[in-house]
mmCIF file of C-alpha atoms in Angstrom:
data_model
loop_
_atom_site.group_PDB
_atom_site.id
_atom_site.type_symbol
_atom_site.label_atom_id
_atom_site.label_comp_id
_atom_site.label_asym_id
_atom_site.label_seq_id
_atom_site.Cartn_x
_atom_site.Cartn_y
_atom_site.Cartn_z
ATOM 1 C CA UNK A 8 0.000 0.000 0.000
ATOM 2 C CA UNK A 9 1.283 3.094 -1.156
ATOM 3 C CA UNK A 10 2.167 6.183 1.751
ATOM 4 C CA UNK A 11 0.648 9.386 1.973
ATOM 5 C CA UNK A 12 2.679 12.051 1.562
ATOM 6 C CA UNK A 13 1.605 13.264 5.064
ATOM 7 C CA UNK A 14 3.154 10.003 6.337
ATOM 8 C CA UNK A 15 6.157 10.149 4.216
ATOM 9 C CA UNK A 16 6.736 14.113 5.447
ATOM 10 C CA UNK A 17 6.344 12.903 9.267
ATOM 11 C CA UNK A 18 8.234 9.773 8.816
ATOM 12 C CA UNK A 19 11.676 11.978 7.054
ATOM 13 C CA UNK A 20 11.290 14.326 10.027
ATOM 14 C CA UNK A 21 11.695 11.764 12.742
ATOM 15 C CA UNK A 22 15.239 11.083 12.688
ATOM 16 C CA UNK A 23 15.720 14.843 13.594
ATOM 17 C CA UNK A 24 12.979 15.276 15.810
ATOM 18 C CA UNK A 25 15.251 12.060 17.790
ATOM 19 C CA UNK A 26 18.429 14.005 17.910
ATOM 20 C CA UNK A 27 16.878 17.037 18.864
ATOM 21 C CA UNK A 28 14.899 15.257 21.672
ATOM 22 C CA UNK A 29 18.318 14.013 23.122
ATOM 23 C CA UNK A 30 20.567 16.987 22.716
ATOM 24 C CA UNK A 31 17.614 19.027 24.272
ATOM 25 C CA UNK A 32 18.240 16.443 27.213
ATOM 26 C CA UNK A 33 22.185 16.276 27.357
ATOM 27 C CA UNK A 34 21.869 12.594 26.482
ATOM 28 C CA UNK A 35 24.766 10.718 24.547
ATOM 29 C CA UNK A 36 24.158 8.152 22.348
ATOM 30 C CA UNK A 37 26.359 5.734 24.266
ATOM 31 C CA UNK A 38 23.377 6.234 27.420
ATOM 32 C CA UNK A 39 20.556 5.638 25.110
ATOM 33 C CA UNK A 40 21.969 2.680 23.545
ATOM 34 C CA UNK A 41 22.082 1.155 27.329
ATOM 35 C CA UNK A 42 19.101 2.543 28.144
ATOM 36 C CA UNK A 43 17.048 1.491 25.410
ATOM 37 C CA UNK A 44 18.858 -1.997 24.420
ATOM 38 C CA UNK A 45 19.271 -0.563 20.837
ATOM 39 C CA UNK A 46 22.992 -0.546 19.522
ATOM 40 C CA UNK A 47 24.486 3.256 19.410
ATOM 41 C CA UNK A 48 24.825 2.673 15.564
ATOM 42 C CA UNK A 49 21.432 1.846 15.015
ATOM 43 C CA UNK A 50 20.312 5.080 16.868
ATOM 44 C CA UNK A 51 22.708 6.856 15.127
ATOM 45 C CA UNK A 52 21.329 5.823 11.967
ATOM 46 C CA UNK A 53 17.671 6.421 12.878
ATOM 47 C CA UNK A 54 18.691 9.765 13.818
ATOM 48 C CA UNK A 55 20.427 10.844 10.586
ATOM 49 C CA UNK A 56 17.536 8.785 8.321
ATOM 50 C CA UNK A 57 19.701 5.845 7.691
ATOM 51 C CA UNK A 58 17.034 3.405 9.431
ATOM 52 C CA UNK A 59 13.845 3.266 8.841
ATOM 53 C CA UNK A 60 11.971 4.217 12.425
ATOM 54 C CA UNK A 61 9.427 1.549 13.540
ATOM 55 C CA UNK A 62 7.639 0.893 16.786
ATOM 56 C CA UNK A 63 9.826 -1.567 17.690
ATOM 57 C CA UNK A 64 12.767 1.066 17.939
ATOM 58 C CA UNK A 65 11.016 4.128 18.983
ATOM 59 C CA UNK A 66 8.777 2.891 21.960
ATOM 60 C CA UNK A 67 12.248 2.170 23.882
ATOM 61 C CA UNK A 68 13.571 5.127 23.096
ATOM 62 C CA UNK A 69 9.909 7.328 24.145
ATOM 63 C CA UNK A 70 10.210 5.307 27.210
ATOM 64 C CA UNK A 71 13.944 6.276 27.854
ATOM 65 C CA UNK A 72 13.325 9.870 27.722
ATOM 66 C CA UNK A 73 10.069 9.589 28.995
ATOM 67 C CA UNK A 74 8.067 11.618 26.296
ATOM 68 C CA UNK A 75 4.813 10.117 24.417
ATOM 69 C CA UNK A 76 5.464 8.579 21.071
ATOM 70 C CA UNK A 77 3.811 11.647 19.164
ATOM 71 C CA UNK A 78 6.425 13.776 20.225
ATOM 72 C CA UNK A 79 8.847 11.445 18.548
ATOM 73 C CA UNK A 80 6.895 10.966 15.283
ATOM 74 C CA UNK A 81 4.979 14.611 14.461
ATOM 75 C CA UNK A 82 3.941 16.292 17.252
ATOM 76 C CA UNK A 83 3.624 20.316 16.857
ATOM 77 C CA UNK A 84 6.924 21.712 17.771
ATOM 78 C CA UNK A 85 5.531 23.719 20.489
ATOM 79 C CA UNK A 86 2.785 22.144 22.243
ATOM 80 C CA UNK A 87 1.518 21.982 26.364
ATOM 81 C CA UNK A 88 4.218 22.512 28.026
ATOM 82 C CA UNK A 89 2.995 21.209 31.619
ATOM 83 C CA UNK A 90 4.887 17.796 32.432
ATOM 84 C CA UNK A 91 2.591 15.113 33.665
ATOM 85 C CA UNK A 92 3.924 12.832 35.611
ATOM 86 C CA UNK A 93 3.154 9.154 37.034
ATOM 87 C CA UNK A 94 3.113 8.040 40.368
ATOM 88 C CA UNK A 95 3.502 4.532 41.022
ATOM 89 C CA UNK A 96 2.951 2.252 44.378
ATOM 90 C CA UNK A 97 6.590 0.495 45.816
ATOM 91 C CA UNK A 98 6.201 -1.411 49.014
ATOM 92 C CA UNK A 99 3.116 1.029 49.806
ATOM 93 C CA UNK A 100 5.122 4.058 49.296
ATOM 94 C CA UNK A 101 4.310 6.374 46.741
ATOM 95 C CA UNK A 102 7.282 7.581 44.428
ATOM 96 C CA UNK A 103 7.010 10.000 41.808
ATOM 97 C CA UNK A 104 9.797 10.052 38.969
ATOM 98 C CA UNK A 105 11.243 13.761 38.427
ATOM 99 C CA UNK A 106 13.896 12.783 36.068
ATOM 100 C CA UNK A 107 13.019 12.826 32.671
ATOM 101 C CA UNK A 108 16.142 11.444 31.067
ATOM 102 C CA UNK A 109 18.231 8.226 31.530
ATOM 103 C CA UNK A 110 21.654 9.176 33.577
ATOM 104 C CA UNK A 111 23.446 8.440 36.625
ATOM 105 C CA UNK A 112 21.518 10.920 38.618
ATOM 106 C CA UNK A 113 17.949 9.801 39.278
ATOM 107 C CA UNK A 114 15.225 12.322 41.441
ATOM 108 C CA UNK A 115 12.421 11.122 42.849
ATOM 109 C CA UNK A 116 9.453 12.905 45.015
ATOM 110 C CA UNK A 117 8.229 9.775 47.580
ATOM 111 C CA UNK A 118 5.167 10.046 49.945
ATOM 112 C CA UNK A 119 5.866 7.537 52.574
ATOM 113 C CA UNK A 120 2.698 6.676 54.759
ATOM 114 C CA UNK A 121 2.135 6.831 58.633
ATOM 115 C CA UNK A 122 2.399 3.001 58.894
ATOM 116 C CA UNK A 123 5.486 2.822 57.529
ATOM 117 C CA UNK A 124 7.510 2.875 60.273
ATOM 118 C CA UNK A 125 8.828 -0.594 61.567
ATOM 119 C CA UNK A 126 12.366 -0.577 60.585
ATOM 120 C CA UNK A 127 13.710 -3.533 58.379
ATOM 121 C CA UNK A 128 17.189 -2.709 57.196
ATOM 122 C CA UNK A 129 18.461 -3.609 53.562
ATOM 123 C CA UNK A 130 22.030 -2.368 51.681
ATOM 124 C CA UNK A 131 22.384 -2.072 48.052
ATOM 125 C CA UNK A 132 24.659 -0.621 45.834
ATOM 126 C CA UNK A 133 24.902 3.625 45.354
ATOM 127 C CA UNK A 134 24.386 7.084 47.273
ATOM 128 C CA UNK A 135 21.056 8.574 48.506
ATOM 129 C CA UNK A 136 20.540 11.953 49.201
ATOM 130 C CA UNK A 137 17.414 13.028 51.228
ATOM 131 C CA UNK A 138 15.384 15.984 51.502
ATOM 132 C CA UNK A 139 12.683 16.409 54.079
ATOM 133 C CA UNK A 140 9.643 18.703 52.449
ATOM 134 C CA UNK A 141 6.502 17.783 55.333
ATOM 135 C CA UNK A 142 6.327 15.665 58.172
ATOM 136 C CA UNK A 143 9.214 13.398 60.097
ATOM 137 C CA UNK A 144 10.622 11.169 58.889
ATOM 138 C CA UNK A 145 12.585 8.672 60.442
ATOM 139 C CA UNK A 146 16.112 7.117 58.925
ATOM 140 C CA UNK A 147 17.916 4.314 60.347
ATOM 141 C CA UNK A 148 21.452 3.772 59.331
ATOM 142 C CA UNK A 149 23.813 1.086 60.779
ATOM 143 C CA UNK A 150 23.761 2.126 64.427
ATOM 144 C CA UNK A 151 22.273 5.618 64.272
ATOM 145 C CA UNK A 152 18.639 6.086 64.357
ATOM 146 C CA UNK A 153 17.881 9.871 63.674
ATOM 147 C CA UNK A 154 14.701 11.718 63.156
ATOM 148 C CA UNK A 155 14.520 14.447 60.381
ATOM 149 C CA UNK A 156 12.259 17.443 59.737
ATOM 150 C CA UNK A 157 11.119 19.846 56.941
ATOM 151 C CA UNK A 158 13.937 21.375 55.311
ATOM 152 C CA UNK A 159 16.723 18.783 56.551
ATOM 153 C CA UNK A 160 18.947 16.832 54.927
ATOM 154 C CA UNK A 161 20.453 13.465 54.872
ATOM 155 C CA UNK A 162 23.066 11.717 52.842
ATOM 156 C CA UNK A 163 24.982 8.355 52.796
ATOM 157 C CA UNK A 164 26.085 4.841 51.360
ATOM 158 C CA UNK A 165 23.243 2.680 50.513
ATOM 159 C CA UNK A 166 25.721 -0.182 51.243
ATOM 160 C CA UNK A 167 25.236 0.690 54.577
ATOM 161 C CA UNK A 168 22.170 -0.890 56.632
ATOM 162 C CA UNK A 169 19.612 1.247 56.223
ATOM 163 C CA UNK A 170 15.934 2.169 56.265
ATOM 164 C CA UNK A 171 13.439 5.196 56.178
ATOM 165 C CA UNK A 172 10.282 5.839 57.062
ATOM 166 C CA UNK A 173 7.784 8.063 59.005
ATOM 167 C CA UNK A 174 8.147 8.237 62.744
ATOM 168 C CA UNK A 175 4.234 6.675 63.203
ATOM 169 C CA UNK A 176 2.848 10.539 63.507
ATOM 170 C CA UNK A 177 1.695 10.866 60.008
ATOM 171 C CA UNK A 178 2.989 10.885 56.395
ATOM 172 C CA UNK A 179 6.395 12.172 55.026
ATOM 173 C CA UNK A 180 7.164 13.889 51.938
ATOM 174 C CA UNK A 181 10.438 13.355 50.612
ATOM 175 C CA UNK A 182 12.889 14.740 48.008
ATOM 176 C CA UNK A 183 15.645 11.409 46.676
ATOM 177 C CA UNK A 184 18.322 11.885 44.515
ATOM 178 C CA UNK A 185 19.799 8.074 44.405
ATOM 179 C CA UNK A 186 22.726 7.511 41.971
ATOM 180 C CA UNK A 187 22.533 3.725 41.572
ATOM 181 C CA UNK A 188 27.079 3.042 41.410
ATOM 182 C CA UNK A 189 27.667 5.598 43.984
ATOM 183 C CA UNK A 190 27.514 9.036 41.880
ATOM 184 C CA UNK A 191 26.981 12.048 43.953
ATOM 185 C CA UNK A 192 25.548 15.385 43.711
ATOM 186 C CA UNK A 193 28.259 18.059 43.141
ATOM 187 C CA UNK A 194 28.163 20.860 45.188
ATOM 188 C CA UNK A 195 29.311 24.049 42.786
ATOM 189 C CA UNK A 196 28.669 26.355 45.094
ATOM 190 C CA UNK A 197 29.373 26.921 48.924
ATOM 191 C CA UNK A 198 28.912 30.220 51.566
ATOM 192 C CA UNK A 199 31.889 31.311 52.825
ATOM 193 C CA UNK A 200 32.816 32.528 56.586
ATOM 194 C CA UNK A 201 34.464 36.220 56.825
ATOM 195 C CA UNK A 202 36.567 36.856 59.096
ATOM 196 C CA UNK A 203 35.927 40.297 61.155
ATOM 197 C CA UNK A 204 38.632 42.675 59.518
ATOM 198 C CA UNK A 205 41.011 43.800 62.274
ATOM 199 C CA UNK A 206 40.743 47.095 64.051
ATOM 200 C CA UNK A 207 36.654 47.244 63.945
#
C-alpha cells in the first residue's frame, strides 16, 4: 500500500525530531543505547535517516526519555508545556519520577505513609541523598537512628544498613536523589565565613 505524503513528510522528520529530543536532554548516544537496548549505531542511523523508524525502535527510546510517542513521530513543535507525571505504588510508598532522562543521577518525590515505620534494614549498591519537604521522617542507618524534619537533609552509602520511614505521627514527603554506582551530587557552590577585619 502506497504512503501518503503526510506520512512520508512525518516519517523523514523523525530522525531529527530524535536528535533534537536528546541533545535538548544532554543525552549521549552511548546512554541511550544502554538505556534502550538498541545498539548506538542503530540510533545513530535512525537519527540521521539511515534506518527506517518503527515501533519496535522508537517505543524504547519514548520510554527512555520519557516523552509520548507523538512527540517522537509529528507532534507540533511547540505544544503543552505542563509535564505530567506518574506516580507509582513500591512497598506502599508512593514515588514520583522527576527525572526525565536516563543518567546516573535519578530524582524522585516519595510520599511515605504513617504506617510505615517498623524498621527492616536492607544495603544495596549507590548514594542517597534526602530531603525532608513535610512531616518526620525517620532514617535508620547502621547504628544511628535519627529523626529528620522539613527542610533537613540526609546523605549516605546505601551499602550501609539502612531504612526510612515516618516516625508513626503521620505521612512524610520526601525529596531522593539516588545515583545507583555511587555518583553524587556536586556541590558548585558553597557560603563562605568572613573573618571580622582587624581594628573594627
Amino acid at each position: 500500500m502506497e504512503q501518503s505524503p503526510r506520512i512520508t513528510q512525518a516519517l523523514s522528520a523523525v530522525g531529527a525530531r530524535l536528535k533534537r529530543v536528546r541533545t535538548a536532554r544532554g543525552v549521549t548516544l552511548a546512554a541511550l543505547a544502554e538505556a534502550t537496548g538498541i545498539s548506538k549505531s542503530t540510533l545513530s542511523r535512525l537519527e540521521t535517516g539511515q534506518r527506517r523508524p518503527s515501533l519496535e525502535l522508537l517505543l524504547p527510546i519514548a520510554e527512555a526519555h520519557q516523552v509520548p510517542l507523538d512527540e517522537l513521530v509529528g507532534a507540533p513543535e511547540v505544544g503543552d508545556p505542563r509535564v505530567r507525571l506518574k506516580s507509582h505504588l513500591v512497598n506502599g510508598n508512593t514515588v514520583l519520577p522527576l527525572t526525565r532522562q536516563p543518567g546516573p543521577l535519578q530524582s524522585y518525590k516519595m510520599i511515605l505513609p504513617a504506617d510505615r515505620s517498623t524498621p527492616e534494614l536492607c544495603t544495596h549498591e549507590g548514594y542517597e541523598w534526602l530531603y525532608v519537604l513535610s512531616g518526620r521522617l525517620r532514617l535508620v542507618l547502621a547504628e544511628h537512628d535519627l529523626v529528620l524534619g522539613p527542610g533537613e537533609v540526609a546523605e549516605f552509602e546505601t551499602r550501609l544498613p539502612h531504612w526510612f520511614g515516618s516516625t508513626g505521627e503521620g505521612p512524610v514527603e520526601v525529596l531522593s536523589v539516588f545515583g545507583r554506582q555511587g555518583e553524587r551530587m556536586h556541590v558548585r557552590a558553597r557560603p563562605t565565613h568572613r573573618t571580622p577585619a582587624s581594628g573594627t
